[in-house]
Short mmCIF file of C-alpha atoms in Angstrom, two decimals:
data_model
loop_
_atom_site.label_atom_id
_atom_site.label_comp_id
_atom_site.label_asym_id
_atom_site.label_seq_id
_atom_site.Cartn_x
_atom_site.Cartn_y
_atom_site.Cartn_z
CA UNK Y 27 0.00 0.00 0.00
CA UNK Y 28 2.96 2.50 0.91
CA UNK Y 29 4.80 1.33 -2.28
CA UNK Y 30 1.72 2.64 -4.75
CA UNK Y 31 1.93 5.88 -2.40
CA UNK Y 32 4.55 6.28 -3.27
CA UNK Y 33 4.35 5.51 -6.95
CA UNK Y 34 1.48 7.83 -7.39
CA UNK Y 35 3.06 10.72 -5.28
CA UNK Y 36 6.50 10.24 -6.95
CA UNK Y 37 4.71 10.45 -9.96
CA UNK Y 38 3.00 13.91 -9.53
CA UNK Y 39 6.84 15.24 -8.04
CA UNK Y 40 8.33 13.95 -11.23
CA UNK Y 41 5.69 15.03 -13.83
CA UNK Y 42 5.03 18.26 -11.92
CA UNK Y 43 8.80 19.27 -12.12
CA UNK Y 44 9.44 18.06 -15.72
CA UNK Y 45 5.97 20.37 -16.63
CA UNK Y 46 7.44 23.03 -15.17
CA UNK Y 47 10.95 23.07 -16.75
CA UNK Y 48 9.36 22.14 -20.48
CA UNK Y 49 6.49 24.03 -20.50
CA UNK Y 50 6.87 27.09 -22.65
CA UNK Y 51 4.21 29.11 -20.25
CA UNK Y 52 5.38 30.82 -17.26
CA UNK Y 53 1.57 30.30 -15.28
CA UNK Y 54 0.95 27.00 -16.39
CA UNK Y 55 5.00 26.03 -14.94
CA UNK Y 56 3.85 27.89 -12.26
CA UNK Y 57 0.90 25.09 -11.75
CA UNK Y 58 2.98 21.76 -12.43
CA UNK Y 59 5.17 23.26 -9.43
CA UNK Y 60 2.23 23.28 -7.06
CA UNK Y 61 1.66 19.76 -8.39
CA UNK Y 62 5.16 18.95 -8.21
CA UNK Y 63 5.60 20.34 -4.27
CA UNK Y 64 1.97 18.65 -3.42
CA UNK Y 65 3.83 15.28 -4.69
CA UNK Y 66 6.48 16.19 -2.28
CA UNK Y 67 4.63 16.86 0.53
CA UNK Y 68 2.50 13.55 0.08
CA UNK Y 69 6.09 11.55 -0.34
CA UNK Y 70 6.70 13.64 3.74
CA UNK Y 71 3.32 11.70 4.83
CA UNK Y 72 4.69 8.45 3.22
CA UNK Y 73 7.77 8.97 5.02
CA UNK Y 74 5.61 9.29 8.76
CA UNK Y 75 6.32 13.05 8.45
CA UNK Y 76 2.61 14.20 9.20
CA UNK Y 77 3.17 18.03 10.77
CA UNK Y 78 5.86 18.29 8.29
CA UNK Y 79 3.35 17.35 5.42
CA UNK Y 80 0.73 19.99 6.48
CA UNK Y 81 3.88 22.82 6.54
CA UNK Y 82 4.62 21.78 3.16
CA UNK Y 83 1.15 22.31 1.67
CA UNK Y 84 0.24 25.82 4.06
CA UNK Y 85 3.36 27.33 3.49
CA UNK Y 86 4.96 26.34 -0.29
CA UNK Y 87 1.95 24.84 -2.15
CA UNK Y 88 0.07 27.96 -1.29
CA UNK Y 89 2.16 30.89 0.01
CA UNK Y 90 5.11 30.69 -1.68
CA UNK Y 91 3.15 29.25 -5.24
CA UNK Y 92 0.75 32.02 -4.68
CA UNK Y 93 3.72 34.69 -4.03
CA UNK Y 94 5.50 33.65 -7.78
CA UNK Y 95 2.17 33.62 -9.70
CA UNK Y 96 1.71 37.07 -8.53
CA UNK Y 97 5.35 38.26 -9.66
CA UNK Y 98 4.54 37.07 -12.86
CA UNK Y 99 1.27 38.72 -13.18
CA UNK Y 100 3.42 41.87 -12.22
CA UNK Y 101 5.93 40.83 -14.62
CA UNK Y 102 4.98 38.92 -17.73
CA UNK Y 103 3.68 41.46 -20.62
CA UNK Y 104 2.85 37.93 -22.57
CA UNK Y 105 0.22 37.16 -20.10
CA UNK Y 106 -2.94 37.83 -21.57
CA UNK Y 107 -1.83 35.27 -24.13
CA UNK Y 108 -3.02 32.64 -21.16
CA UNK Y 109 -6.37 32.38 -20.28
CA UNK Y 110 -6.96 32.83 -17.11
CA UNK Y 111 -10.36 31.06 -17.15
CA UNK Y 112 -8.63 27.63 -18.10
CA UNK Y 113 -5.96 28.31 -15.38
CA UNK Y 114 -9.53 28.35 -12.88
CA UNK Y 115 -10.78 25.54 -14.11
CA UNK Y 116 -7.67 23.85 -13.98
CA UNK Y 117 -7.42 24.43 -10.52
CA UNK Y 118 -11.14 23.61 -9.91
CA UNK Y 119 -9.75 19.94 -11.14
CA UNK Y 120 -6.71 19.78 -9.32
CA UNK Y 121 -7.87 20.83 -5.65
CA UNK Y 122 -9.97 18.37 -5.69
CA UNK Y 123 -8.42 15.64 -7.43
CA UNK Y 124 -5.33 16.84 -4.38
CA UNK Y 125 -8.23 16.81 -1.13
CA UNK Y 126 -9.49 13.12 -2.68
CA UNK Y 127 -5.91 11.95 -2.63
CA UNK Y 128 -5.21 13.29 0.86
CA UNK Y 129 -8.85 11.29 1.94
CA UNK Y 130 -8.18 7.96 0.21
CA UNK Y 131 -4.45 7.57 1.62
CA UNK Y 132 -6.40 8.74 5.18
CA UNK Y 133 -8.64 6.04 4.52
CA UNK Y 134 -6.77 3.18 3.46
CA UNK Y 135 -3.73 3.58 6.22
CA UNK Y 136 -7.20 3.16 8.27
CA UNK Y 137 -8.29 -0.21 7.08
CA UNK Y 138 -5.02 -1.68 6.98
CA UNK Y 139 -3.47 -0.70 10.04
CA UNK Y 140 -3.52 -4.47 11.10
CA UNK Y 141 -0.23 -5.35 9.34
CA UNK Y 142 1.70 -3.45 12.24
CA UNK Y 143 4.91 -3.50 11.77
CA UNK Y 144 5.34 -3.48 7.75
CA UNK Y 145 4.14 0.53 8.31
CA UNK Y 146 5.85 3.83 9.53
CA UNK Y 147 5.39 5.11 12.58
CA UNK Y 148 2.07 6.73 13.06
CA UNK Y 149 2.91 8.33 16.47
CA UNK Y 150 2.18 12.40 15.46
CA UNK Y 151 6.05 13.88 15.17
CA UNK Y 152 4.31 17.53 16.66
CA UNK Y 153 5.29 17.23 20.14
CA UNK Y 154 8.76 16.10 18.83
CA UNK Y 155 9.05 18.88 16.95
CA UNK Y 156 8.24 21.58 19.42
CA UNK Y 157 9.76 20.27 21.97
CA UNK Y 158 13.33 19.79 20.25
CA UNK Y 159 12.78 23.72 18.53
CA UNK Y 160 11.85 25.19 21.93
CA UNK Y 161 15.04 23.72 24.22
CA UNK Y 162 17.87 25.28 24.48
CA UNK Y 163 19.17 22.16 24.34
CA UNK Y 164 17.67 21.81 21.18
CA UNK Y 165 17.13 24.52 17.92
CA UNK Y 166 16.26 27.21 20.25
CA UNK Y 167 18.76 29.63 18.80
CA UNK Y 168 18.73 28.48 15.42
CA UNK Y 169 14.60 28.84 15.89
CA UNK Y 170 15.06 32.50 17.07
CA UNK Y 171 17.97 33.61 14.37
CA UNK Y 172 15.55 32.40 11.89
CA UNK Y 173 13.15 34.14 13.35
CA UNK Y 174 15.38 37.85 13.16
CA UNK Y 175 16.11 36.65 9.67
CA UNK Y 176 12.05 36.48 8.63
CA UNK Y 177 11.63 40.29 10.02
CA UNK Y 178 14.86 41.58 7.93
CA UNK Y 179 13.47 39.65 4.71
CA UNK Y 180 10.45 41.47 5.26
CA UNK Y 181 11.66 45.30 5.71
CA UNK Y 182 14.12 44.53 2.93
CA UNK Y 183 11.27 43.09 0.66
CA UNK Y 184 8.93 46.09 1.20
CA UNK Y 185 12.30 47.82 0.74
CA UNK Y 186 13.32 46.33 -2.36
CA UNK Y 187 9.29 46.69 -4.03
CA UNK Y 188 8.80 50.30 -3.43
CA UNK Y 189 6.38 52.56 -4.86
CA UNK Y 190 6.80 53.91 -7.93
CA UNK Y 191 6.89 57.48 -6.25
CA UNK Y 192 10.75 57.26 -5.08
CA UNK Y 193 11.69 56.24 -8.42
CA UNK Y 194 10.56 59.01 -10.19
CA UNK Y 195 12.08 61.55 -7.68
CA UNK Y 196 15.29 59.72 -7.97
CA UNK Y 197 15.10 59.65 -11.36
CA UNK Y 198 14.50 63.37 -11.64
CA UNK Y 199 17.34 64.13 -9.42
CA UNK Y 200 19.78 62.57 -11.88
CA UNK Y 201 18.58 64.28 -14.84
CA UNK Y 202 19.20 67.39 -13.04
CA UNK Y 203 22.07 66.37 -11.99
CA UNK Y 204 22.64 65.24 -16.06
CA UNK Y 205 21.53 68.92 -16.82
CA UNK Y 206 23.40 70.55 -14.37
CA UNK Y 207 26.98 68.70 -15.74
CA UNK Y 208 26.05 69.46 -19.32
CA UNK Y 209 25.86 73.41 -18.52
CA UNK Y 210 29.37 73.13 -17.16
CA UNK Y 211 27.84 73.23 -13.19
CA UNK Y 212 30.41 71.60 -10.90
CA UNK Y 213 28.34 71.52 -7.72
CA UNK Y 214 25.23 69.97 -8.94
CA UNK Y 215 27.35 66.97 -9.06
CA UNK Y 216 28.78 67.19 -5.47
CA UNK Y 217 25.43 65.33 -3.42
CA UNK Y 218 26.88 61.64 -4.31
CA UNK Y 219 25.11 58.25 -3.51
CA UNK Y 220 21.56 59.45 -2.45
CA UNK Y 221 18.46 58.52 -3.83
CA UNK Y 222 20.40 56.02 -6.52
CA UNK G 22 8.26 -0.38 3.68
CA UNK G 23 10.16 1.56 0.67
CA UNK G 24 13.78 1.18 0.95
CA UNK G 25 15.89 5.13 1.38
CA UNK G 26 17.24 4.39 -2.11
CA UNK G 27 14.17 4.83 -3.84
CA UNK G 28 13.69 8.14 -2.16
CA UNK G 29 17.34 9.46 -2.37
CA UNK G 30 17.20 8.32 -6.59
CA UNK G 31 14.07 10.13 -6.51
CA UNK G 32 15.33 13.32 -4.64
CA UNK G 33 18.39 13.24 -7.14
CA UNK G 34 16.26 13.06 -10.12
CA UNK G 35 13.62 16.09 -9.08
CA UNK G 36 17.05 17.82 -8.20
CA UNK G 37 18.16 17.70 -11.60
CA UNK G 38 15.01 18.90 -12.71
CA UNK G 39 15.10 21.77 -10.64
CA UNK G 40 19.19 22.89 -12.31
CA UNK G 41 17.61 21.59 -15.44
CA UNK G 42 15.46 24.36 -14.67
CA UNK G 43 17.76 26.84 -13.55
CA UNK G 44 20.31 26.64 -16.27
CA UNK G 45 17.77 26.36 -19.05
CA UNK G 46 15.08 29.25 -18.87
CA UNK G 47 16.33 32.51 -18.77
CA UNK G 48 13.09 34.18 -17.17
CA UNK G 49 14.00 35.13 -13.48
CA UNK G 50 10.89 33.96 -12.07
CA UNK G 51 11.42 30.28 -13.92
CA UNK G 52 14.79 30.31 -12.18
CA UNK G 53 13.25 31.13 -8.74
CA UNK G 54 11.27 27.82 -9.45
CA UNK G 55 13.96 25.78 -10.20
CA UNK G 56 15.58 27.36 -7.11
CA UNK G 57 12.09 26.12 -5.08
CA UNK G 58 12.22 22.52 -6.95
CA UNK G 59 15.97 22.17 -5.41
CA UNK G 60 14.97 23.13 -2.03
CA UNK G 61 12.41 20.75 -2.20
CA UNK G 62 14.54 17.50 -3.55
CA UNK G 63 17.26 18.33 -0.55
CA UNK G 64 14.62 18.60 2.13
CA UNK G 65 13.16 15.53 1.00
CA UNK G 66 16.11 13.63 1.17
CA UNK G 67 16.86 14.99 4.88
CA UNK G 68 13.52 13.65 5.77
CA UNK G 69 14.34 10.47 4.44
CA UNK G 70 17.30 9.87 5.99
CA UNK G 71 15.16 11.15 9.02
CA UNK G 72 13.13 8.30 8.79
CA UNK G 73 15.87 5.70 8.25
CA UNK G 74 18.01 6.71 11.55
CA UNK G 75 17.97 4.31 13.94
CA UNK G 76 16.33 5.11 17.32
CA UNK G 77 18.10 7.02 20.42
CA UNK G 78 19.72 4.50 22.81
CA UNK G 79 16.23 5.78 25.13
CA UNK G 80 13.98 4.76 22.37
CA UNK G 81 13.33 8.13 21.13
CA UNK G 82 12.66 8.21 17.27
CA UNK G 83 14.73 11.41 15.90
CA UNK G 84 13.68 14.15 14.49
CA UNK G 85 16.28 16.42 13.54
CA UNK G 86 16.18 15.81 9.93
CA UNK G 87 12.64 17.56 10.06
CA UNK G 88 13.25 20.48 12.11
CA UNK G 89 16.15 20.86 9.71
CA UNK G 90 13.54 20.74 7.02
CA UNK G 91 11.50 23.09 8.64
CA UNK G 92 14.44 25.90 8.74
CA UNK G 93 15.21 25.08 5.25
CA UNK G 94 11.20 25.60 4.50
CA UNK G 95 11.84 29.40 6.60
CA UNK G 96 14.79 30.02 4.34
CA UNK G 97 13.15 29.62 1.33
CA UNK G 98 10.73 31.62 1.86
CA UNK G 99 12.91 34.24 2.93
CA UNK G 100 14.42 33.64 -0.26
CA UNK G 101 11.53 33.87 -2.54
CA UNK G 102 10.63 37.32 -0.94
CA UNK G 103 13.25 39.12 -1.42
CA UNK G 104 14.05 37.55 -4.97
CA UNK G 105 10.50 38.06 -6.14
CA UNK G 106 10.94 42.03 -4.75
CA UNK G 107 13.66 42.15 -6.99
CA UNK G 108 12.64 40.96 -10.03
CA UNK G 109 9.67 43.15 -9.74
CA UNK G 110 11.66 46.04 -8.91
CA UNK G 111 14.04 44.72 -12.15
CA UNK G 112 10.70 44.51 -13.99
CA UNK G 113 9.96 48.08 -12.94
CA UNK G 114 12.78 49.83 -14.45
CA UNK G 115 14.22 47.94 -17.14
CA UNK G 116 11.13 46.42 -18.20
CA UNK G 117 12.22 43.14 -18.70
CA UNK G 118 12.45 39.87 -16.56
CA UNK G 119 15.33 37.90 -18.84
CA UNK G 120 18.24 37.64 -16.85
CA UNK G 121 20.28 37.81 -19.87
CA UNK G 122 19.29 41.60 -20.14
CA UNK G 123 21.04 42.49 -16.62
CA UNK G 124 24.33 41.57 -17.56
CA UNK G 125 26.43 44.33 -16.89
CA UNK G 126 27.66 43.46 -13.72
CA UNK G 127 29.25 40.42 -15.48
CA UNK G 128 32.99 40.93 -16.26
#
């Protein structure tokens, strides 16, 4: 039973990555990666990883997926050649083709649970977990660096995708500066390094 | 019970996908998912390994390999943030997202 689990979730991993680096579109390589990380994160519950499953599918198959699909709808010019309606439907199929996946393997580790030892652990791993992040003992400084880390990422992200507004007034100030040069004006040029 | 070769061939292969991935398009968002698809074939292995570890000499089953997973997941994401913020910022001013367009800091 664990081997076709893994079969059919090695299967969407594989297919899902090889979509993603063939396919000429940018959304629908975007989509074979969700299917590709879902594969993943079914091959974590194969592997008795159950909180680390659930992280998988909260955190890449939705925020991070969501985060690139909507860099390339700030991005790609060629979109509109995509319809978004098929992408809809498309993902009208897949969630629920993903949910009945998620139910079935529920289901049959269920009804064969007599077998024992042939299967992985089902003990949950979240008290593990916690416990081993939250000791000092443990990952607790790791668990707080990342932590720091998150909050710069953030501050430099809202840094780094900025209004338009700055731009322009940076922009400006160099082609005053420009102007300023051409009519021979030595100390326009002095205020280096600002608004670059 | 799958044996940890099948899932460390299986991690190499969706690895190669990802480079595949990386070396092939030229769109800075495709890269970013080949970047993702790497992630992903590493932490799976770790998890695997994870799995095959044989218990503490108190019984415990480990778990490091997961909460190693788990920082990797937090690192990523970092990542993708600030990568994305940049190619839209890149997007923003030279209107393009081809990484073979930004080449002048290449020597």
């Amino acid at each position: 039973m664990y081997d076709f689990m893994f079969v059919i979730f090695a299967t969407f991993a594989l297919v899902g990555g090889l979509l993603m680096v063939f396919h000429p579109s940018i959304v629908h390589s975007a989509f074979a990666l969700v299917a590709s990380l879902f594969g993943v994160a079914g091959l974590y519950w194969t592997l008795g990883a159950d909180f680390l499953g659930v992280t998988q599918v909260v955190l890449y198959v939705s925020g991070v997926t969501v985060l690139l699909l909507f860099a390339v709808m700030l991005s790609d010019k060629t979109l509109g050649a995509v319809s978004i309606l098929r992408c809809a439907a498309m993902g009208l199929v897949i969630g629920p083709l993903a949910m009945a996946l998620m139910v079935t393997y529920r289901a049959i580790d269920g009804m064969v649970g007599t077998e024992g030892a042939a299967l992985p652990d089902p003990a949950p791993t979240t008290p593990a977990i916690g416990d081993l992040l939250l000791q000092p003992e443990g990952y607790l400084v790791p668990f707080e660096v990342a932590s720091v880390l998150l909050l710069i990422v953030l501050v430099g992200a809202v840094t780094l995708a900025r209004p338009m507004a700055d731009r322009q007034v940076s922009r400006k100030t160099i082609a005053d500066r420009a102007d300023a040069e051409a009519r021979g004006d030595e100390g326009a040029s002095a205020p280096q390094g600002e608004g670059a | 019970m799958i044996p940890l070769e099948h899932y460390l061939y299986l991690s190499g292969v969706v690895f190669t996908l990802g480079l595949c991935g990386v070396m092939m398009r030229r769109n800075i968002i495709m890269m970013l998912m080949g970047i993702e698809i790497m992630l992903n074939a590493a932490n799976l292995a770790l998890v695997a390994f994870n799995k095959y570890m044989p218990p503490g000499p108190d019984g415990t089953v480990p778990m490091d390999g997961q909460v190693f997973v788990f920082f990797t997941i937090a690192i990523a994401a970092a990542e993708v943030a600030v990568a994305l913020a940049i190619a839209v910022a890149l997007f923003r001013r030279l209107d393009t997202v081809n990484v073979d367009d930004v080449a002048n800091l290449r020597w």
